[in-house]
Coordinates of C-alpha atoms in Angstrom, one line a residue:
M1 CA -16.0 63.5 73.5
A2 CA -13.8 64.9 70.7
K3 CA -15.2 65.0 67.2
K4 CA -13.6 62.9 64.6
P5 CA -12.0 65.0 61.9
T6 CA -14.0 64.9 58.8
K7 CA -12.3 63.6 55.7
K8 CA -12.1 66.0 52.8
P9 CA -13.6 64.6 49.6
K10 CA -11.0 63.6 47.1
K11 CA -10.9 65.8 44.1
N12 CA -11.2 64.0 40.8
P13 CA -8.0 64.5 38.9
K14 CA -8.5 66.4 35.7
K15 CA -8.4 64.1 32.7
K16 CA -5.4 65.0 30.6
I17 CA -6.4 65.8 27.0
A18 CA -3.8 65.2 24.4
P19 CA -3.0 68.2 22.3
L20 CA -4.4 68.1 18.8
E21 CA -1.7 67.3 16.3
Q22 CA -2.9 68.0 12.9
K23 CA -1.9 65.5 10.2
F24 CA -1.0 66.7 6.7
V25 CA -1.3 64.6 3.5
F26 CA 0.5 66.1 0.5
V27 CA -0.6 64.8 -2.9
T28 CA 1.6 65.3 -6.0
G29 CA 1.4 64.0 -9.5
G30 CA 3.9 62.8 -12.1
V31 CA 4.4 61.5 -15.7
V32 CA 1.3 63.2 -17.2
S33 CA -1.2 65.9 -16.3
S34 CA -4.8 65.0 -15.5
I35 CA -3.5 61.9 -13.8
G36 CA -6.2 62.0 -11.1
K37 CA -4.6 63.8 -8.2
G38 CA -7.9 65.6 -7.4
L39 CA -9.9 62.4 -7.4
T40 CA -7.3 60.8 -5.2
A41 CA -7.4 63.6 -2.7
A42 CA -11.2 63.7 -2.8
S43 CA -11.5 59.9 -2.4
L44 CA -9.1 59.9 0.5
G45 CA -11.2 62.6 2.1
A46 CA -14.3 60.5 1.7
L47 CA -12.6 57.4 3.2
L48 CA -11.2 59.4 6.2
E49 CA -14.6 61.0 6.8
A50 CA -16.2 57.6 6.7
R51 CA -13.8 56.7 9.5
G52 CA -15.0 59.6 11.6
F53 CA -12.2 62.2 11.0
K54 CA -12.7 65.9 10.4
V55 CA -11.1 66.6 7.0
S56 CA -10.1 69.7 5.1
I57 CA -8.9 69.6 1.5
M58 CA -7.1 72.4 -0.5
K59 CA -5.6 72.9 -3.9
C60 CA -2.4 74.7 -4.7
D61 CA -2.3 75.7 -8.4
P62 CA 1.1 76.7 -9.9
Y63 CA -0.2 79.0 -12.7
I64 CA 0.4 82.8 -12.4
N65 CA -3.3 83.7 -12.9
V66 CA -4.8 85.0 -9.7
D67 CA -7.7 82.6 -10.2
P68 CA -9.2 80.7 -13.2
G69 CA -12.1 83.2 -13.5
T70 CA -10.8 84.8 -16.6
M71 CA -9.4 81.6 -18.2
S72 CA -10.9 79.9 -21.2
P73 CA -12.9 76.7 -20.5
F74 CA -11.1 75.1 -23.3
Q75 CA -7.8 75.6 -21.5
H76 CA -8.8 75.1 -17.9
G77 CA -12.2 73.4 -17.9
E78 CA -14.9 74.5 -15.5
V79 CA -14.6 77.4 -13.0
Y80 CA -16.0 76.1 -9.7
V81 CA -17.6 78.8 -7.4
T82 CA -17.5 78.4 -3.6
E83 CA -20.1 79.6 -1.1
D84 CA -18.1 82.8 -0.4
G85 CA -17.7 83.6 -4.1
A86 CA -14.2 82.4 -4.9
E87 CA -13.6 81.3 -8.5
T88 CA -11.6 78.1 -8.2
D89 CA -10.2 75.0 -9.9
L90 CA -12.7 72.3 -10.8
D91 CA -11.0 69.9 -8.3
L92 CA -12.7 71.8 -5.5
G93 CA -15.9 70.5 -6.9
H94 CA -14.6 66.9 -6.4
Y95 CA -13.7 67.8 -2.8
E96 CA -17.3 69.0 -2.0
R97 CA -19.0 66.1 -3.9
F98 CA -16.9 63.4 -2.2
T99 CA -17.0 64.8 1.4
S100 CA -19.5 66.7 3.6
G101 CA -17.2 69.7 3.8
V102 CA -18.0 73.1 2.3
V103 CA -14.9 74.7 0.8
N104 CA -14.2 78.4 0.7
R105 CA -11.6 80.9 -0.6
A106 CA -9.0 79.5 1.7
N107 CA -9.1 76.1 0.1
S108 CA -7.8 77.3 -3.2
V109 CA -4.5 79.2 -3.8
S110 CA -2.6 80.0 -7.0
A111 CA 1.0 81.1 -7.6
G112 CA -0.6 84.4 -8.8
Q113 CA -2.2 85.0 -5.4
I114 CA 1.0 84.1 -3.6
Y115 CA 3.2 86.5 -5.6
E116 CA 0.5 89.2 -5.5
S117 CA 0.4 89.0 -1.7
V118 CA 4.2 89.0 -1.3
I119 CA 4.7 91.9 -3.7
S120 CA 2.0 93.9 -1.8
K121 CA 3.8 93.3 1.4
E122 CA 7.1 94.4 -0.1
R123 CA 5.5 97.6 -1.4
R124 CA 4.1 98.3 2.1
G125 CA 7.6 97.9 3.6
D126 CA 6.6 94.8 5.6
Y127 CA 10.0 93.1 4.9
L128 CA 11.9 96.1 6.4
G129 CA 14.1 96.7 3.3
G130 CA 15.2 93.0 3.0
T131 CA 15.8 91.3 -0.3
V132 CA 12.6 89.4 -1.2
Q133 CA 13.3 85.9 -2.4
V134 CA 11.5 82.7 -3.3
I135 CA 13.0 81.2 -0.1
P136 CA 11.9 82.1 2.5
H137 CA 9.3 84.7 1.4
I138 CA 7.3 82.9 -1.2
T139 CA 7.6 79.5 0.6
D140 CA 6.5 81.1 3.9
E141 CA 3.5 82.6 2.2
I142 CA 2.5 79.2 0.7
K143 CA 2.9 77.6 4.1
S144 CA 0.8 80.2 5.8
R145 CA -2.0 79.6 3.3
I146 CA -1.9 75.9 3.9
F147 CA -2.2 76.4 7.7
E148 CA -5.1 78.8 7.1
A149 CA -7.0 76.1 5.2
A150 CA -6.2 73.6 7.9
Q151 CA -8.1 75.4 10.7
G152 CA -10.6 73.1 12.4
A153 CA -9.5 69.9 10.7
E154 CA -7.8 66.8 12.1
I155 CA -6.4 65.7 8.8
V156 CA -5.5 68.1 6.0
I157 CA -5.1 67.0 2.4
V158 CA -3.1 69.3 0.2
E159 CA -3.1 68.7 -3.6
I160 CA -0.2 70.3 -5.5
G161 CA -1.3 71.1 -9.0
G162 CA 0.7 70.4 -12.1
T163 CA 3.3 67.7 -12.8
V164 CA 6.5 67.1 -10.9
G165 CA 9.3 68.6 -13.0
D166 CA 7.3 71.7 -14.0
I167 CA 9.2 74.8 -13.1
E168 CA 6.1 76.6 -12.0
S169 CA 5.4 74.1 -9.2
L170 CA 8.9 74.2 -7.6
P171 CA 8.0 76.8 -4.9
F172 CA 5.1 74.6 -3.8
I173 CA 7.2 71.5 -3.8
E174 CA 9.8 73.2 -1.7
S175 CA 7.2 74.5 0.7
I176 CA 5.9 71.0 1.5
R177 CA 9.4 69.7 1.8
Q178 CA 10.0 72.3 4.5
M179 CA 6.7 71.4 6.1
R180 CA 7.9 67.7 6.5
V181 CA 10.9 69.1 8.5
D182 CA 8.6 71.4 10.5
L183 CA 5.9 68.8 11.3
G184 CA 7.9 65.6 11.5
I185 CA 7.4 62.3 9.7
K186 CA 4.5 61.2 12.0
N187 CA 2.5 64.3 11.2
S188 CA 3.1 64.5 7.4
L189 CA 2.6 62.1 4.5
F190 CA 3.7 62.3 0.9
V191 CA 1.4 60.6 -1.7
H192 CA 2.5 60.6 -5.3
V193 CA 0.1 59.8 -8.1
T194 CA 1.7 58.3 -11.1
F195 CA 1.1 56.4 -14.3
V196 CA 1.9 52.8 -15.3
P197 CA 1.2 52.5 -19.0
Y198 CA 0.2 49.2 -20.7
I199 CA 2.1 48.6 -23.9
A200 CA -0.2 46.5 -26.1
A201 CA 2.6 45.4 -28.5
A202 CA 4.6 43.9 -25.6
G203 CA 1.6 42.9 -23.6
E204 CA 3.2 44.4 -20.5
L205 CA 2.7 47.1 -17.9
K206 CA 5.8 49.4 -17.8
S207 CA 7.0 50.8 -14.5
K208 CA 9.8 53.0 -15.9
P209 CA 7.8 56.2 -16.1
T210 CA 6.9 55.9 -12.4
Q211 CA 10.5 55.3 -11.5
H212 CA 11.6 58.4 -13.4
S213 CA 8.8 60.5 -11.8
V214 CA 9.8 59.5 -8.3
K215 CA 13.4 60.2 -9.3
E216 CA 12.3 63.8 -10.2
L217 CA 10.6 64.1 -6.8
R218 CA 13.6 62.9 -4.9
E219 CA 15.8 65.3 -6.6
V220 CA 13.9 68.2 -5.0
G221 CA 14.1 66.6 -1.6
I222 CA 10.9 64.6 -1.3
Q223 CA 10.7 60.8 -0.8
P224 CA 7.1 59.6 -1.4
D225 CA 5.6 57.4 1.3
I226 CA 2.7 56.0 -0.8
L227 CA 2.4 55.6 -4.6
I228 CA -1.0 55.6 -6.3
C229 CA -0.3 53.9 -9.7
R230 CA -2.9 54.7 -12.3
S231 CA -3.3 52.1 -15.0
E232 CA -5.8 50.7 -17.4
R233 CA -5.1 47.2 -16.0
P234 CA -4.6 45.8 -12.5
I235 CA -1.0 46.0 -11.2
S236 CA 0.3 42.7 -10.0
T237 CA 2.1 42.0 -6.8
E238 CA 5.3 41.4 -8.8
I239 CA 5.2 44.8 -10.4
K240 CA 4.3 46.5 -7.1
S241 CA 7.4 44.9 -5.6
K242 CA 9.5 46.1 -8.5
I243 CA 8.2 49.7 -8.2
G244 CA 8.7 49.6 -4.5
L245 CA 12.3 48.4 -4.8
F246 CA 13.3 51.1 -7.3
C247 CA 11.4 53.9 -5.6
S248 CA 12.3 53.1 -2.0
V249 CA 8.6 52.5 -1.1
R250 CA 7.3 49.5 0.8
P251 CA 5.4 47.2 -1.7
E252 CA 2.2 47.4 0.4
N253 CA 2.3 51.2 0.0
V254 CA 2.2 50.8 -3.8
I255 CA -1.5 51.2 -4.6
S256 CA -3.0 50.0 -7.8
A257 CA -5.6 52.4 -9.2
K258 CA -7.1 50.7 -12.2
D259 CA -9.5 52.7 -14.4
A260 CA -12.8 52.7 -12.7
F261 CA -16.3 52.3 -14.2
S262 CA -17.3 55.6 -12.5
I263 CA -15.4 58.2 -10.5
Y264 CA -17.7 57.2 -7.6
E265 CA -16.2 53.8 -7.6
V266 CA -12.7 55.2 -6.9
P267 CA -13.1 55.4 -3.1
L268 CA -14.2 51.8 -3.0
Q269 CA -11.2 50.7 -5.2
L270 CA -8.7 52.6 -3.1
N271 CA -10.2 51.2 0.1
S272 CA -10.0 47.7 -1.2
E273 CA -6.3 48.3 -1.9
G274 CA -5.8 49.5 1.7
F275 CA -5.0 53.1 0.9
D276 CA -6.8 54.7 3.8
T277 CA -5.5 51.9 6.2
R278 CA -1.9 52.8 5.2
V279 CA -2.6 56.5 5.9
I280 CA -4.0 55.7 9.3
E281 CA -1.1 53.4 10.2
H282 CA 1.4 56.0 9.1
F283 CA -0.2 58.6 11.4
E284 CA -0.5 56.1 14.2
L285 CA -4.2 56.9 14.5
K286 CA -7.0 54.6 15.7
S287 CA -10.4 54.5 14.0
P288 CA -13.2 52.0 13.1
Q289 CA -13.5 50.6 9.6
P290 CA -15.1 53.1 7.2
N291 CA -18.9 52.9 6.6
L292 CA -19.1 52.8 2.8
D293 CA -22.8 51.7 2.5
G294 CA -23.7 54.9 0.7
W295 CA -20.9 54.6 -1.9
N296 CA -21.7 50.9 -2.5
K297 CA -25.4 51.9 -3.1
I298 CA -24.4 54.6 -5.6
V299 CA -22.2 52.3 -7.6
G300 CA -24.9 49.6 -7.5
I301 CA -27.4 52.0 -9.1
L302 CA -24.9 53.2 -11.7
K303 CA -24.0 49.6 -12.7
N304 CA -27.6 48.2 -12.6
P305 CA -30.1 51.0 -13.3
K306 CA -33.7 50.3 -13.7
A307 CA -34.4 52.8 -16.4
S308 CA -32.6 55.0 -19.0
V309 CA -33.1 58.6 -20.1
T310 CA -31.4 60.8 -22.6
I311 CA -30.6 64.5 -21.8
G312 CA -29.4 66.9 -24.5
I313 CA -26.9 69.6 -23.3
V314 CA -26.9 72.4 -25.8
G315 CA -23.7 74.6 -25.4
K316 CA -20.7 75.9 -27.2
Y317 CA -18.0 74.2 -25.0
V318 CA -19.2 70.7 -25.6
D319 CA -15.9 69.6 -27.3
L320 CA -14.3 69.7 -23.8
H321 CA -16.7 67.9 -21.3
E322 CA -14.6 69.2 -18.4
S323 CA -16.1 72.7 -19.2
Y324 CA -19.3 71.4 -17.7
K325 CA -17.8 69.1 -15.1
S326 CA -20.1 69.9 -12.1
L327 CA -23.1 70.0 -14.5
N328 CA -22.4 66.5 -15.9
E329 CA -22.0 65.1 -12.4
A330 CA -25.2 66.8 -11.1
I331 CA -27.1 65.1 -14.0
V332 CA -25.6 61.8 -13.0
H333 CA -26.7 62.5 -9.4
G334 CA -30.2 63.2 -10.7
G335 CA -30.1 59.7 -12.3
I336 CA -29.0 58.1 -9.1
A337 CA -32.0 59.7 -7.3
N338 CA -34.3 58.1 -9.8
N339 CA -32.4 54.8 -10.1
C340 CA -31.8 55.3 -13.8
Q341 CA -28.9 55.7 -16.2
V342 CA -28.6 59.2 -17.8
K343 CA -27.2 59.3 -21.3
I344 CA -25.9 62.8 -22.1
E345 CA -25.9 64.0 -25.7
Y346 CA -23.7 67.0 -26.2
I347 CA -25.0 69.3 -29.0
N348 CA -22.8 72.1 -30.3
S349 CA -25.1 75.2 -30.3
E350 CA -23.2 76.7 -33.2
L351 CA -24.3 73.9 -35.5
L352 CA -28.0 74.1 -34.4
S353 CA -30.7 76.1 -36.2
S354 CA -34.4 76.3 -36.5
E355 CA -34.1 74.1 -39.7
N356 CA -32.3 71.2 -38.0
V357 CA -33.4 71.5 -34.4
A358 CA -36.2 68.9 -34.6
K359 CA -34.0 66.4 -36.3
I360 CA -31.1 66.8 -33.8
L361 CA -33.2 67.1 -30.6
G362 CA -36.1 64.8 -31.6
G363 CA -34.7 61.8 -29.7
V364 CA -33.9 63.4 -26.4
N365 CA -36.1 63.2 -23.3
G366 CA -34.9 66.5 -21.8
I367 CA -33.1 69.6 -22.9
L368 CA -30.6 71.6 -20.8
V369 CA -29.0 74.9 -21.8
P370 CA -26.1 75.6 -19.4
G371 CA -24.2 78.7 -18.4
G372 CA -21.9 80.5 -20.7
F373 CA -20.8 83.9 -22.0
G374 CA -21.1 85.8 -25.3
E375 CA -23.4 85.9 -28.3
R376 CA -21.6 83.2 -30.3
G377 CA -23.8 80.1 -30.4
S378 CA -26.8 81.8 -28.9
E379 CA -29.0 81.4 -32.0
G380 CA -28.7 77.6 -31.7
K381 CA -29.6 77.8 -28.0
L382 CA -32.6 79.9 -28.8
A383 CA -33.8 77.4 -31.4
A384 CA -33.4 74.6 -28.8
I385 CA -35.4 76.5 -26.2
E386 CA -38.2 77.2 -28.7
F387 CA -38.3 73.6 -29.6
A388 CA -38.5 72.5 -26.0
R389 CA -41.2 75.1 -25.2
E390 CA -43.4 74.2 -28.2
A391 CA -43.0 70.4 -28.0
G392 CA -43.4 70.1 -24.2
V393 CA -40.0 68.6 -23.8
P394 CA -38.7 69.1 -20.2
F395 CA -36.4 72.2 -20.3
F396 CA -33.8 73.3 -17.7
G397 CA -32.0 76.6 -18.3
I398 CA -29.1 77.5 -16.1
C399 CA -27.7 81.1 -15.7
F400 CA -27.1 82.1 -19.4
G401 CA -29.6 79.4 -20.3
M402 CA -32.2 81.1 -18.2
Q403 CA -31.5 84.5 -19.8
L404 CA -31.9 83.0 -23.3
A405 CA -35.1 81.4 -22.2
A406 CA -36.4 84.8 -21.3
I407 CA -35.2 86.3 -24.6
E408 CA -36.9 83.5 -26.6
F409 CA -40.1 84.0 -24.8
A410 CA -40.0 87.7 -25.4
K411 CA -39.4 87.2 -29.1
N412 CA -41.8 84.3 -29.9
V413 CA -44.6 84.8 -27.3
C414 CA -44.6 88.4 -26.3
G415 CA -43.9 89.6 -29.9
I416 CA -40.8 91.7 -29.0
A417 CA -38.9 91.1 -32.2
D418 CA -35.7 93.0 -31.1
A419 CA -35.5 91.4 -27.7
T420 CA -31.8 91.0 -26.7
S421 CA -29.2 91.1 -23.9
R422 CA -26.9 94.0 -23.0
E423 CA -24.1 91.4 -23.5
F424 CA -24.8 91.0 -27.2
A425 CA -23.5 93.2 -30.0
T426 CA -27.1 93.7 -31.2
A427 CA -27.7 95.8 -28.1
K428 CA -25.1 98.2 -29.4
S429 CA -26.7 98.5 -32.8
G430 CA -29.8 100.4 -31.8
K431 CA -32.0 97.6 -30.3
R432 CA -33.8 98.9 -27.2
N433 CA -35.6 96.0 -25.7
L434 CA -33.0 94.7 -23.3
I435 CA -34.7 91.7 -21.6
I436 CA -31.3 91.0 -19.9
D437 CA -29.4 94.0 -18.6
F438 CA -26.6 95.1 -16.3
M439 CA -27.1 95.1 -12.6
E440 CA -26.7 98.7 -11.3
E441 CA -23.4 98.0 -9.6
Q442 CA -22.0 96.4 -12.8
K443 CA -22.5 99.5 -15.0
N444 CA -19.2 101.2 -14.2
I445 CA -17.0 98.1 -13.8
S446 CA -14.3 97.5 -16.4
D447 CA -12.1 94.8 -14.9
K448 CA -13.2 91.2 -15.7
G449 CA -11.6 89.2 -12.9
G450 CA -13.6 88.6 -9.7
T451 CA -16.1 91.4 -10.4
M452 CA -19.3 89.4 -11.2
R453 CA -22.1 88.5 -8.8
L454 CA -20.3 85.6 -7.2
G455 CA -21.2 83.1 -4.4
A456 CA -24.3 82.3 -2.4
Y457 CA -27.4 84.5 -2.3
P458 CA -30.8 83.9 -0.7
C459 CA -33.9 83.4 -2.8
Q460 CA -37.6 83.3 -1.8
L461 CA -39.9 80.9 -3.7
E462 CA -43.6 81.4 -4.6
T463 CA -45.6 78.7 -2.9
D464 CA -47.8 78.0 -6.0
S465 CA -44.8 77.1 -8.2
L466 CA -43.0 74.1 -9.6
A467 CA -39.8 75.4 -7.9
Y468 CA -41.5 75.3 -4.5
A469 CA -42.8 71.8 -5.2
V470 CA -39.3 70.7 -6.1
Y471 CA -37.4 72.3 -3.1
G472 CA -40.2 71.8 -0.5
E473 CA -39.3 75.0 1.2
R474 CA -39.6 78.8 0.6
A475 CA -36.2 80.1 1.6
I476 CA -33.3 78.7 -0.4
S477 CA -29.7 79.7 -1.1
E478 CA -27.8 79.1 -4.3
R479 CA -24.4 80.1 -5.8
H480 CA -24.1 82.6 -8.6
R481 CA -21.6 83.6 -11.3
H482 CA -22.9 86.2 -13.7
R483 CA -22.9 89.9 -14.6
Y484 CA -26.3 90.4 -16.2
E485 CA -29.9 90.1 -14.8
F486 CA -33.5 89.8 -15.9
N487 CA -34.9 93.3 -16.6
N488 CA -37.8 93.8 -14.1
K489 CA -39.5 96.2 -16.5
F490 CA -40.7 93.2 -18.5
R491 CA -41.9 91.1 -15.5
A492 CA -45.6 92.1 -15.7
L493 CA -45.8 91.5 -19.4
F494 CA -44.1 88.1 -19.1
E495 CA -46.6 87.0 -16.3
K496 CA -49.5 88.2 -18.5
K497 CA -48.2 86.1 -21.4
G498 CA -47.6 82.9 -19.3
M499 CA -44.1 83.0 -17.9
K500 CA -43.9 83.6 -14.1
A501 CA -41.0 84.8 -11.9
T502 CA -41.3 82.2 -9.1
G503 CA -38.0 82.8 -7.3
I504 CA -36.9 86.3 -6.2
C505 CA -33.8 87.6 -4.3
K506 CA -35.9 89.9 -2.0
D507 CA -32.9 92.0 -0.8
R508 CA -32.3 93.3 -4.3
D509 CA -35.5 92.5 -6.1
L510 CA -33.7 90.3 -8.6
V511 CA -35.4 87.5 -10.6
E512 CA -33.8 84.1 -9.8
I513 CA -36.2 81.6 -11.3
I514 CA -38.6 81.7 -14.2
E515 CA -41.1 79.0 -15.2
I516 CA -44.0 78.3 -17.6
P517 CA -46.9 76.8 -15.5
E518 CA -48.7 75.5 -18.6
H519 CA -45.6 73.5 -19.7
P520 CA -45.0 70.0 -18.3
W521 CA -41.5 71.1 -16.9
F522 CA -39.9 74.4 -17.9
I523 CA -37.6 76.1 -15.4
G524 CA -34.8 78.6 -15.8
V525 CA -32.6 79.6 -12.9
Q526 CA -30.1 82.5 -12.7
F527 CA -27.9 80.5 -10.3
H528 CA -25.8 77.4 -10.6
P529 CA -27.5 74.5 -8.7
E530 CA -24.9 72.1 -10.0
F531 CA -22.3 73.4 -7.5
K532 CA -24.4 72.1 -4.6
S533 CA -25.2 68.6 -5.8
R534 CA -23.5 65.6 -4.4
P535 CA -23.9 61.9 -5.2
L536 CA -25.0 61.1 -1.7
A537 CA -27.4 64.1 -1.7
P538 CA -28.5 64.9 -5.3
H539 CA -29.8 68.5 -5.9
P540 CA -33.6 68.5 -6.0
L541 CA -33.7 70.4 -9.3
F542 CA -31.6 67.8 -11.1
A543 CA -33.5 64.9 -9.5
N544 CA -36.8 66.4 -10.5
F545 CA -35.6 67.3 -14.0
V546 CA -34.5 63.7 -14.6
K547 CA -37.8 62.5 -13.2
A548 CA -39.7 64.7 -15.6
S549 CA -37.5 63.5 -18.5
L550 CA -38.3 59.9 -17.5
N551 CA -42.0 60.8 -17.5
F552 CA -41.7 62.3 -20.9
E553 CA -40.3 58.9 -22.1
S554 CA -43.7 57.4 -21.3
K555 CA -46.5 58.2 -23.8
R556 CA -49.1 58.3 -21.1
A557 CA -47.3 61.4 -19.6
R558 CA -47.3 63.3 -22.9
P559 CA -50.0 65.7 -23.8
K560 CA -51.6 65.3 -27.3
K561 CA -49.7 68.4 -28.5
V562 CA -46.4 66.7 -27.7
Q563 CA -47.4 63.4 -29.3
K564 CA -48.2 65.3 -32.5
K565 CA -44.8 67.1 -32.3
I566 CA -42.9 63.8 -31.8
K567 CA -44.8 62.1 -34.7
R568 CA -43.8 65.1 -36.9
V569 CA -40.2 64.8 -35.8
A570 CA -40.2 61.1 -36.4
G571 CA -41.6 61.7 -39.9
E572 CA -38.8 64.1 -40.7
L573 CA -36.2 61.7 -39.5
L574 CA -37.7 58.9 -41.6
R575 CA -37.7 61.1 -44.7
E576 CA -34.1 62.1 -44.1
S577 CA -33.0 58.5 -43.8
T578 CA -34.7 57.5 -47.1

């Protein structure tokens, strides 16, 4: 009997996988600077992440500086340092605080970097003798940097710095115009952030500045798809329709961005206006509604805190709060972790002295001396540190603040009258006791830009330390931005007198953390923990510092020595007032 032929099993057809088409959102700004482009980009990143998308955000700065590392804080605000050691615009701090992403050097580009790269290529002969021009050479370099930052992302948000109409930003505007042609409408989106002023005398919101800003943008070939209209008052449906009509934008794509109670309320406001929904619809993507529970919880705590605490920041850039942007936000995060409101008092260190320090700082619950450079204002910071150490007020020194804490301890506890830093002019006038000195590799460096100890470095904590209790682990990694270090020749003397080095970079035997065990809460760190703090994940040092400051507010937590000091300060304040 013949065998029946066996049927071959059917092969399962391979499932076709659609190719990844990256989506690009380009954010520009008009009417005035500081309009909120960075917060808009960061908030959109947060909303898209909450919908499950992998997001990358980058900043294009039109200034000719290679990076902001050598720029004055009064001109540019804070310099934000990435994990890989790039000195960048403060907006990159917003990107990290609002999303789970970790930015790097590729997420920040300046006109200086672009021109430097193109000129280097021309000198090497890469252009084969061709005439090097803004188009295509500069614009091609800009586009290549954008695509570099886009790697691994589904949606890429690109913020163009400056204000539409500025001559410096024209190559960047032209580059994103070209990208719209290259990518197609369904893979690119133009968001323009503008301003709708309220004229009190007329009792009206005026849309004309927005109309003119869009006109400027259209003159260079870009028609915005969505308008984010900043205003101190809500923008009505009628005004949205008017703006849409004159700017060729659908009224539902005109988004009202009223001044928020907190920057952490911005994602919620933009979501309520349907911003992220419009973006998803434009790209023809499918996603669930965003999970914003974390953001709602943060805003709830900020609006209804259970306690209040006052932190004094003693620095010399206090007239421009943007100089300490990440620091300010990290302190707020510390308050969120403790369900309390943090009131920040900015104290100009140049106006502080041993004679008035008790009067000025007598009412704060914690003292923080931040990073900085130069001898100017250091005497006031030293007076603040001495007050905190003697009165038992919680003290947090960051970078330069840690270095000054070491100098103050050397002067007033170890008896080293001429204790100083290599950075100071006093070091050049014969003073030999350099508590803070150059690192070996810094001694022969003359260039200022990009030559400091920058980026993330590992640190090992002593287990019997406050730092270990705060972090809960021995091995940590933090970001740095400094040129000088604690001089290890003084380490043994400091430990004998009561100040311990509890965090060490083992690879190079560098002191990273100092603390006074006998003090209620006294920590100095050589790194910048504020760069790694987020509202949804506050940095443990800031959370614990705020907690210690809250405890200081309670008399039960104060040692008798502190109570006496506070009573003395109160007496001085009373005598002054009478």
